[in-house]
Amino acid sequence: MKTQILNRNESTEQAILQAGEMLKSGKTVAIPTETVYGLGANALDEKAVAKIFEAKGRPQDNPLIVHIESTDKLELYCDDIPDKAYKLAVSFWPGPLTMVLKRKSVIPSSVSAGLDTVAIRLPSNEYARRIIAASGCPIAAPSANTSGSPSPTKAEHVLHDLDGRIDAVFDGGDSEVGLESTVISLVGDVPRLLRPGAVTPEMLKEVLGEIIIDKAVTQLISSQEKVSSPGMKYRHYAPRAKMTLIRGSIDATERYIKENLCEKMAVLCFDGDEKLFSEYAFTVTYGAENDSKAQASRLFDALRLLDRDDVERIYARCPKSDGIGLAVLNRISKAAAFDIVDV
Ligand code: TXA
Ligand code: MG
């Protein structure tokens, strides 16, 4: 299959209409969102949804997020919507927040991997919203990477992973946030944070009061364990090389790395640290130490840069965990299979 690149050579308006038409007719189109690129298909069309799993090599038990263009569509796809959902929608939609609610049967069970719930999100990216509107259908879209690799924040990342396996990618430039949406489940008594993102626990608590942070956010979950969010148990974001997070000051980190030198080594560090390591290691930076937002937007590109044949061992500086830092820490910890050393 030849993957078309939309919005490079034609007018944006024309490209949006074409993406919408393709989605409506059952094709797969990767679309830009403010978090990461998503691999979209018509959520009401089971055959189209099956193509997503196929193209990504995604395990069948990992449910998809359904993207809508306006809050009033919630009632079409979800049952028993609690007030809390509307409160969250008013505060954070359109934006990087996904809510897990009871699924109506119009959404095929395969979208939700057989669960009786469905994850719903209203993205803020203009292209995403206009493409969804042009398609006239809800769009199921996981991140547009091959299963297991870092989520794509550029059209180039999508093509690197999926060229020839999907019908089109709409090039909308770099994703702003750079990490996937916050996922919160509203089906239990107390809202449960399943995946941290740009809508932080502090922001959620302000609207909801109490929330539970699922243990998969901060710990390694074995593949046998029962989890609230199936996606949390899979190995993720990982370059081929083994990666270890070093938590501590730059001095202690430098000392540790010097004591543990190895062949084909790389260091993932903060802006300005690179001069300490570049003489003996391939060095990649992912933002300033105190700038969690920059780290969020650069982490996945950095992990992709580290995924090369001449890198077999990676040491990474550990990010702070407040605000959006919790999401950065969650993703980088998963990339390191939660191998963290305190120095
Ligand atoms: O920012 C995002 O959320 C991006 C963009 C494209 O919107 N999408 C994304 O999708 O990250 P994906 O499939 O890579 O991650 C979806 C996560 C997975 O961890 C999945 O297990 C969880 O959401 N999820 C989806 N439906 C669920 C459900 N019904 N119950 C619990 N977790 C669910
Ligand atoms: Mg994903």
Tab-separated table of C-alpha atoms and ligand atoms in Angstrom:
chain	number	residue	atom	x	y	z
A	1	MET	CA	0.000	0.000	0.000
A	2	LYS	CA	1.264	3.503	-0.760
A	3	THR	CA	0.959	5.919	2.161
A	4	GLN	CA	-0.189	9.351	1.009
A	5	ILE	CA	1.220	12.436	2.730
A	6	LEU	CA	-1.555	15.011	3.059
A	7	ASN	CA	-1.146	18.768	3.585
A	8	ARG	CA	2.311	18.969	1.984
A	9	ASN	CA	1.486	19.693	-1.647
A	10	GLU	CA	-2.193	20.648	-1.629
A	11	SER	CA	-4.157	23.362	0.156
A	12	THR	CA	-4.898	22.663	3.824
A	13	GLU	CA	-8.643	22.890	3.268
A	14	GLN	CA	-8.467	20.322	0.487
A	15	ALA	CA	-6.219	18.056	2.585
A	16	ILE	CA	-8.647	18.185	5.530
A	17	LEU	CA	-11.577	17.239	3.304
A	18	GLN	CA	-9.586	14.407	1.770
A	19	ALA	CA	-8.541	13.055	5.188
A	20	GLY	CA	-12.190	13.225	6.305
A	21	GLU	CA	-13.396	11.401	3.180
A	22	MET	CA	-10.767	8.681	3.559
A	23	LEU	CA	-11.682	8.081	7.208
A	24	LYS	CA	-15.384	7.960	6.443
A	25	SER	CA	-14.791	5.345	3.748
A	26	GLY	CA	-12.941	2.993	6.101
A	27	LYS	CA	-9.317	3.979	5.472
A	28	THR	CA	-6.570	4.561	8.054
A	29	VAL	CA	-5.214	8.114	8.340
A	30	ALA	CA	-2.643	9.282	10.881
A	31	ILE	CA	-3.688	12.670	12.235
A	32	PRO	CA	-1.840	15.295	14.265
A	33	THR	CA	-3.121	16.062	17.753
A	34	GLU	CA	-1.753	18.351	20.462
A	35	THR	CA	-0.392	15.330	22.364
A	36	VAL	CA	1.028	12.911	19.760
A	37	TYR	CA	-0.005	11.754	16.265
A	38	GLY	CA	-2.901	9.281	16.292
A	39	LEU	CA	-3.627	6.491	13.810
A	40	GLY	CA	-7.272	7.202	13.002
A	41	ALA	CA	-10.087	5.058	11.631
A	42	ASN	CA	-13.885	5.295	11.716
A	43	ALA	CA	-14.770	4.055	15.221
A	44	LEU	CA	-18.166	2.797	14.031
A	45	ASP	CA	-16.640	0.574	11.327
A	46	GLU	CA	-15.241	-2.674	12.720
A	47	LYS	CA	-13.267	-3.473	9.580
A	48	ALA	CA	-11.588	-0.070	9.647
A	49	VAL	CA	-10.781	-0.494	13.346
A	50	ALA	CA	-9.218	-3.909	12.658
A	51	LYS	CA	-6.793	-2.199	10.248
A	52	ILE	CA	-5.432	-0.104	13.142
A	53	PHE	CA	-4.512	-3.187	15.191
A	54	GLU	CA	-3.009	-4.791	12.098
A	55	ALA	CA	-0.886	-1.784	11.041
A	56	LYS	CA	0.506	-1.178	14.538
A	57	GLY	CA	0.926	-4.817	15.501
A	58	ARG	CA	-1.148	-3.900	18.542
A	59	PRO	CA	-2.253	-6.622	20.989
A	60	GLN	CA	-6.000	-7.234	20.595
A	61	ASP	CA	-6.613	-6.721	24.317
A	62	ASN	CA	-5.443	-3.090	24.298
A	63	PRO	CA	-8.444	-0.750	23.831
A	64	LEU	CA	-8.481	2.404	21.684
A	65	ILE	CA	-9.420	6.014	22.431
A	66	VAL	CA	-12.396	7.440	20.525
A	67	HIS	CA	-11.954	11.069	19.436
A	68	ILE	CA	-14.940	13.389	19.088
A	69	GLU	CA	-15.328	16.941	17.813
A	70	SER	CA	-17.674	18.358	20.478
A	71	THR	CA	-18.779	17.515	24.028
A	72	ASP	CA	-22.416	16.964	22.990
A	73	LYS	CA	-21.310	13.785	21.172
A	74	LEU	CA	-20.565	12.144	24.555
A	75	GLU	CA	-24.184	11.036	24.972
A	76	LEU	CA	-24.121	9.236	21.614
A	77	TYR	CA	-21.362	6.875	22.686
A	78	CYS	CA	-21.527	6.675	26.512
A	79	ASP	CA	-24.089	5.640	29.127
A	80	ASP	CA	-24.612	6.766	32.745
A	81	ILE	CA	-22.406	9.827	32.313
A	82	PRO	CA	-21.657	11.240	35.780
A	83	ASP	CA	-21.636	14.993	36.538
A	84	LYS	CA	-17.902	14.699	37.076
A	85	ALA	CA	-17.459	14.026	33.357
A	86	TYR	CA	-19.200	17.262	32.417
A	87	LYS	CA	-17.141	19.160	34.986
A	88	LEU	CA	-13.947	17.777	33.492
A	89	ALA	CA	-15.162	18.578	29.976
A	90	VAL	CA	-15.841	22.202	30.918
A	91	SER	CA	-12.401	22.551	32.507
A	92	PHE	CA	-10.168	20.594	30.127
A	93	TRP	CA	-11.876	19.988	26.762
A	94	PRO	CA	-10.866	20.499	24.079
A	95	GLY	CA	-7.493	19.282	25.331
A	96	PRO	CA	-5.191	16.459	26.435
A	97	LEU	CA	-7.627	14.579	28.692
A	98	THR	CA	-9.264	11.186	28.017
A	99	MET	CA	-12.206	9.956	30.097
A	100	VAL	CA	-13.149	6.310	30.501
A	101	LEU	CA	-16.939	5.947	30.705
A	102	LYS	CA	-19.599	3.257	30.182
A	103	ARG	CA	-19.715	2.219	26.512
A	104	LYS	CA	-22.911	2.342	24.447
A	105	SER	CA	-23.260	-0.576	22.040
A	106	VAL	CA	-22.986	1.652	18.919
A	107	ILE	CA	-19.260	1.611	19.642
A	108	PRO	CA	-18.108	-1.852	18.528
A	109	SER	CA	-16.747	-4.014	21.300
A	110	SER	CA	-13.455	-4.426	19.375
A	111	VAL	CA	-12.715	-0.688	19.813
A	112	SER	CA	-12.686	-1.269	23.573
A	113	ALA	CA	-11.026	-4.682	23.351
A	114	GLY	CA	-14.174	-6.264	24.758
A	115	LEU	CA	-14.488	-3.976	27.813
A	116	ASP	CA	-17.872	-2.469	28.703
A	117	THR	CA	-16.229	0.954	28.903
A	118	VAL	CA	-14.927	3.351	26.247
A	119	ALA	CA	-12.183	5.984	26.402
A	120	ILE	CA	-13.241	9.341	24.897
A	121	ARG	CA	-11.240	12.449	24.069
A	122	LEU	CA	-11.929	15.822	22.467
A	123	PRO	CA	-8.568	17.050	21.118
A	124	SER	CA	-7.713	20.744	20.854
A	125	ASN	CA	-5.526	20.530	17.747
A	126	GLU	CA	-7.314	22.460	14.984
A	127	TYR	CA	-6.414	19.991	12.232
A	128	ALA	CA	-7.621	17.068	14.339
A	129	ARG	CA	-10.956	18.704	15.071
A	130	ARG	CA	-11.558	19.771	11.492
A	131	ILE	CA	-10.641	16.319	10.168
A	132	ILE	CA	-12.997	14.618	12.649
A	133	ALA	CA	-15.757	17.064	11.679
A	134	ALA	CA	-15.091	16.477	7.966
A	135	SER	CA	-15.318	12.695	8.442
A	136	GLY	CA	-18.684	12.941	10.172
A	137	CYS	CA	-17.782	10.025	12.448
A	138	PRO	CA	-16.074	9.388	15.781
A	139	ILE	CA	-12.414	8.507	15.186
A	140	ALA	CA	-10.711	5.645	17.013
A	141	ALA	CA	-7.021	6.507	17.292
A	142	PRO	CA	-4.163	5.036	19.268
A	143	SER	CA	-0.755	6.678	18.984
A	144	ALA	CA	0.510	6.250	15.397
A	145	ASN	CA	3.657	4.235	16.186
A	146	THR	CA	4.388	0.547	15.847
A	147	SER	CA	3.413	-1.137	19.086
A	148	GLY	CA	6.158	-0.747	21.716
A	149	SER	CA	8.058	2.183	20.202
A	150	PRO	CA	7.816	5.812	21.384
A	151	SER	CA	4.685	7.684	20.306
A	152	PRO	CA	5.190	9.920	17.236
A	153	THR	CA	5.408	13.680	17.687
A	154	LYS	CA	6.201	14.422	14.019
A	155	ALA	CA	4.821	13.165	10.687
A	156	GLU	CA	8.340	11.790	10.019
A	157	HIS	CA	8.067	9.538	13.090
A	158	VAL	CA	4.775	8.151	11.760
A	159	LEU	CA	6.333	7.451	8.363
A	160	HIS	CA	9.391	5.856	9.948
A	161	ASP	CA	7.136	3.324	11.694
A	162	LEU	CA	4.135	2.920	9.389
A	163	ASP	CA	5.023	3.956	5.831
A	164	GLY	CA	3.342	1.475	3.481
A	165	ARG	CA	1.096	0.097	6.263
A	166	ILE	CA	-1.490	2.927	6.451
A	167	ASP	CA	-3.431	4.855	3.816
A	168	ALA	CA	-2.283	8.373	4.694
A	169	VAL	CA	-0.667	10.708	7.180
A	170	PHE	CA	-1.761	14.313	7.576
A	171	ASP	CA	1.332	16.436	8.261
A	172	GLY	CA	0.388	19.059	10.841
A	173	GLY	CA	3.877	19.827	12.174
A	174	ASP	CA	5.220	18.917	15.613
A	175	SER	CA	2.872	17.894	18.432
A	176	GLU	CA	2.790	20.596	21.077
A	177	VAL	CA	2.599	18.593	24.310
A	178	GLY	CA	4.661	15.631	23.117
A	179	LEU	CA	3.252	13.026	25.560
A	180	GLU	CA	-0.076	11.197	25.291
A	181	SER	CA	-3.209	12.463	27.019
A	182	THR	CA	-4.043	12.040	30.684
A	183	VAL	CA	-6.425	9.066	31.053
A	184	ILE	CA	-8.913	9.101	33.935
A	185	SER	CA	-11.559	6.470	34.612
A	186	LEU	CA	-14.940	7.698	35.883
A	187	VAL	CA	-16.659	4.317	36.141
A	188	GLY	CA	-15.749	3.542	39.775
A	189	ASP	CA	-16.815	5.450	42.918
A	190	VAL	CA	-13.630	7.496	42.999
A	191	PRO	CA	-12.027	8.775	39.753
A	192	ARG	CA	-8.877	6.800	38.959
A	193	LEU	CA	-5.888	8.245	37.096
A	194	LEU	CA	-4.738	5.533	34.674
A	195	ARG	CA	-2.115	7.485	32.755
A	196	PRO	CA	-0.566	10.863	33.699
A	197	GLY	CA	-0.341	13.607	31.067
A	198	ALA	CA	-0.473	17.369	30.601
A	199	VAL	CA	-3.646	17.584	32.687
A	200	THR	CA	-1.878	16.974	35.999
A	201	PRO	CA	-3.138	15.298	39.213
A	202	GLU	CA	-3.129	18.757	40.847
A	203	MET	CA	-5.424	20.103	38.095
A	204	LEU	CA	-7.733	17.080	38.323
A	205	LYS	CA	-8.018	17.324	42.118
A	206	GLU	CA	-9.056	20.947	41.825
A	207	VAL	CA	-12.104	19.904	39.805
A	208	LEU	CA	-12.857	16.447	41.259
A	209	GLY	CA	-11.626	16.547	44.844
A	210	GLU	CA	-10.310	13.086	45.605
A	211	ILE	CA	-8.678	10.922	42.927
A	212	ILE	CA	-6.820	7.603	43.057
A	213	ILE	CA	-3.514	7.286	41.216
A	214	ASP	CA	-3.377	3.803	39.735
A	215	LYS	CA	-0.320	1.835	40.758
A	216	ALA	CA	0.657	1.295	37.111
A	217	VAL	CA	1.564	5.016	36.974
A	218	THR	CA	4.541	4.558	39.270
A	219	GLN	CA	5.354	0.848	39.258
A	220	LEU	CA	6.226	-1.941	36.906
A	221	ILE	CA	3.175	-4.120	36.258
A	222	SER	CA	3.770	-7.742	35.339
A	223	SER	CA	1.982	-9.095	32.289
A	224	GLN	CA	0.021	-11.518	34.506
A	225	GLU	CA	-1.502	-8.829	36.724
A	226	LYS	CA	-5.053	-7.594	36.220
A	227	VAL	CA	-4.875	-3.900	35.323
A	228	SER	CA	-7.420	-1.103	35.011
A	229	SER	CA	-5.852	0.064	31.767
A	230	PRO	CA	-4.539	-2.765	29.595
A	231	GLY	CA	-2.058	-0.463	27.835
A	232	MET	CA	-0.159	0.016	31.083
A	233	LYS	CA	1.219	-3.511	31.187
A	234	TYR	CA	2.990	-3.455	27.832
A	235	ARG	CA	6.658	-2.634	27.331
A	236	HIS	CA	6.669	0.819	25.880
A	237	TYR	CA	8.662	3.651	24.438
A	238	ALA	CA	11.809	1.618	24.653
A	239	PRO	CA	14.889	1.970	22.480
A	240	ARG	CA	16.573	-1.381	21.745
A	241	ALA	CA	19.354	-0.711	24.266
A	242	LYS	CA	18.968	-1.384	27.985
A	243	MET	CA	18.298	1.880	29.782
A	244	THR	CA	18.843	2.874	33.435
A	245	LEU	CA	17.552	6.045	35.109
A	246	ILE	CA	20.002	7.751	37.457
A	247	ARG	CA	18.270	9.786	40.183
A	248	GLY	CA	20.438	12.399	41.902
A	249	SER	CA	22.555	15.510	41.415
A	250	ILE	CA	24.575	16.040	38.263
A	251	ASP	CA	27.835	15.507	40.219
A	252	ALA	CA	26.715	12.186	41.682
A	253	THR	CA	25.327	11.138	38.298
A	254	GLU	CA	28.584	11.917	36.536
A	255	ARG	CA	30.517	9.945	39.162
A	256	TYR	CA	28.190	6.948	38.796
A	257	ILE	CA	28.461	6.931	35.014
A	258	LYS	CA	32.272	7.175	35.131
A	259	GLU	CA	32.372	4.204	37.491
A	260	ASN	CA	30.105	2.204	35.187
A	261	LEU	CA	31.516	2.975	31.763
A	262	CYS	CA	30.757	0.508	29.006
A	263	GLU	CA	31.021	-0.007	25.263
A	264	LYS	CA	28.494	1.587	22.918
A	265	MET	CA	27.183	3.792	25.680
A	266	ALA	CA	24.797	6.749	25.429
A	267	VAL	CA	23.678	9.372	27.942
A	268	LEU	CA	20.254	11.021	27.905
A	269	CYS	CA	20.630	14.212	29.918
A	270	PHE	CA	19.368	17.737	30.506
A	271	ASP	CA	20.373	20.746	28.401
A	272	GLY	CA	23.850	21.882	29.414
A	273	ASP	CA	24.931	18.497	30.873
A	274	GLU	CA	26.068	17.187	27.499
A	275	LYS	CA	29.579	18.635	27.666
A	276	LEU	CA	30.284	16.375	30.672
A	277	PHE	CA	29.579	13.201	28.730
A	278	SER	CA	30.105	13.877	25.027
A	279	GLU	CA	33.780	12.904	25.068
A	280	TYR	CA	33.059	9.278	25.844
A	281	ALA	CA	29.343	8.728	25.124
A	282	PHE	CA	26.763	9.474	22.447
A	283	THR	CA	24.789	12.229	24.157
A	284	VAL	CA	21.190	13.362	23.666
A	285	THR	CA	19.442	16.110	25.653
A	286	TYR	CA	15.734	16.423	26.432
A	287	GLY	CA	15.180	19.894	27.892
A	288	ALA	CA	16.423	21.889	30.876
A	289	GLU	CA	16.441	20.248	34.322
A	290	ASN	CA	13.699	22.516	35.679
A	291	ASP	CA	11.567	22.641	32.536
A	292	SER	CA	9.203	19.641	32.665
A	293	LYS	CA	7.164	21.031	29.783
A	294	ALA	CA	10.157	21.075	27.455
A	295	GLN	CA	11.111	17.568	28.627
A	296	ALA	CA	7.591	16.358	27.772
A	297	SER	CA	7.751	17.776	24.273
A	298	ARG	CA	11.235	16.399	23.533
A	299	LEU	CA	11.376	13.027	25.293
A	300	PHE	CA	9.957	10.802	22.542
A	301	ASP	CA	12.115	12.335	19.828
A	302	ALA	CA	15.138	11.848	22.109
A	303	LEU	CA	14.248	8.174	22.686
A	304	ARG	CA	14.000	7.692	18.925
A	305	LEU	CA	17.438	9.293	18.436
A	306	LEU	CA	18.848	6.775	20.935
A	307	ASP	CA	17.461	3.835	19.030
A	308	ARG	CA	20.483	3.031	16.853
A	309	ASP	CA	22.827	0.111	16.246
A	310	ASP	CA	25.845	1.700	17.919
A	311	VAL	CA	24.000	2.239	21.215
A	312	GLU	CA	23.766	-0.772	23.535
A	313	ARG	CA	23.601	0.852	26.983
A	314	ILE	CA	21.820	4.065	28.008
A	315	TYR	CA	22.107	6.054	31.234
A	316	ALA	CA	19.441	8.744	31.625
A	317	ARG	CA	19.010	11.577	34.096
A	318	CYS	CA	15.795	11.183	36.075
A	319	PRO	CA	13.209	14.000	35.717
A	320	LYS	CA	11.338	15.753	38.546
A	321	SER	CA	7.892	14.372	39.309
A	322	ASP	CA	5.664	17.376	39.996
A	323	GLY	CA	3.098	18.744	37.533
A	324	ILE	CA	3.565	17.352	34.026
A	325	GLY	CA	6.866	15.932	35.348
A	326	LEU	CA	4.885	12.925	36.631
A	327	ALA	CA	3.989	12.090	33.006
A	328	VAL	CA	7.604	12.527	31.878
A	329	LEU	CA	8.773	10.290	34.741
A	330	ASN	CA	6.108	7.672	33.912
A	331	ARG	CA	7.130	7.420	30.235
A	332	ILE	CA	10.888	7.458	30.819
A	333	SER	CA	10.506	4.887	33.636
A	334	LYS	CA	8.621	2.597	31.259
A	335	ALA	CA	11.315	3.050	28.631
A	336	ALA	CA	13.795	1.928	31.302
A	337	ALA	CA	11.522	-0.916	32.491
A	338	PHE	CA	11.576	0.914	35.871
A	339	ASP	CA	15.309	0.299	36.329
A	340	ILE	CA	16.150	3.287	38.551
A	341	VAL	CA	19.373	3.843	40.540
A	342	ASP	CA	19.580	6.422	43.357
A	343	VAL	CA	22.956	8.137	43.615
B	1	TXA	O1	-2.955	11.514	23.525
B	1	TXA	C1	-3.487	10.433	23.295
B	1	TXA	O2	-4.243	9.886	24.086
B	1	TXA	C2	-3.170	9.780	21.924
B	1	TXA	C3	-3.790	10.677	20.860
B	1	TXA	C4	-3.700	10.077	19.488
B	1	TXA	O3	-5.103	11.004	21.187
B	1	TXA	N1	-3.689	8.454	21.880
B	1	TXA	C5	-3.142	7.436	22.607
B	1	TXA	O4	-3.730	6.211	22.409
B	1	TXA	O5	-2.194	7.592	23.337
B	1	TXA	P1	-3.057	4.844	22.877
B	1	TXA	O6	-3.916	3.798	22.288
B	1	TXA	O7	-1.651	4.842	22.504
B	1	TXA	O8	-3.244	4.832	24.409
B	1	TXA	C6	-4.537	4.640	24.955
B	1	TXA	C7	-4.435	4.237	26.395
B	1	TXA	C8	-3.942	2.821	26.552
B	1	TXA	O9	-3.098	2.764	27.685
B	1	TXA	C9	-5.238	2.042	26.752
B	1	TXA	O10	-5.037	0.865	27.485
B	1	TXA	C10	-6.077	3.046	27.521
B	1	TXA	O11	-5.745	4.305	26.952
B	1	TXA	N2	-7.515	2.796	27.329
B	1	TXA	C11	-8.234	2.902	26.192
B	1	TXA	N3	-9.506	2.535	26.395
B	1	TXA	C12	-9.602	2.188	27.691
B	1	TXA	C13	-10.658	1.700	28.513
B	1	TXA	N4	-11.883	1.504	28.032
B	1	TXA	N5	-10.383	1.444	29.817
B	1	TXA	C14	-9.150	1.649	30.321
B	1	TXA	N6	-8.107	2.096	29.590
B	1	TXA	C15	-8.323	2.355	28.302
B	2	MG	MG	0.261	4.259	22.387
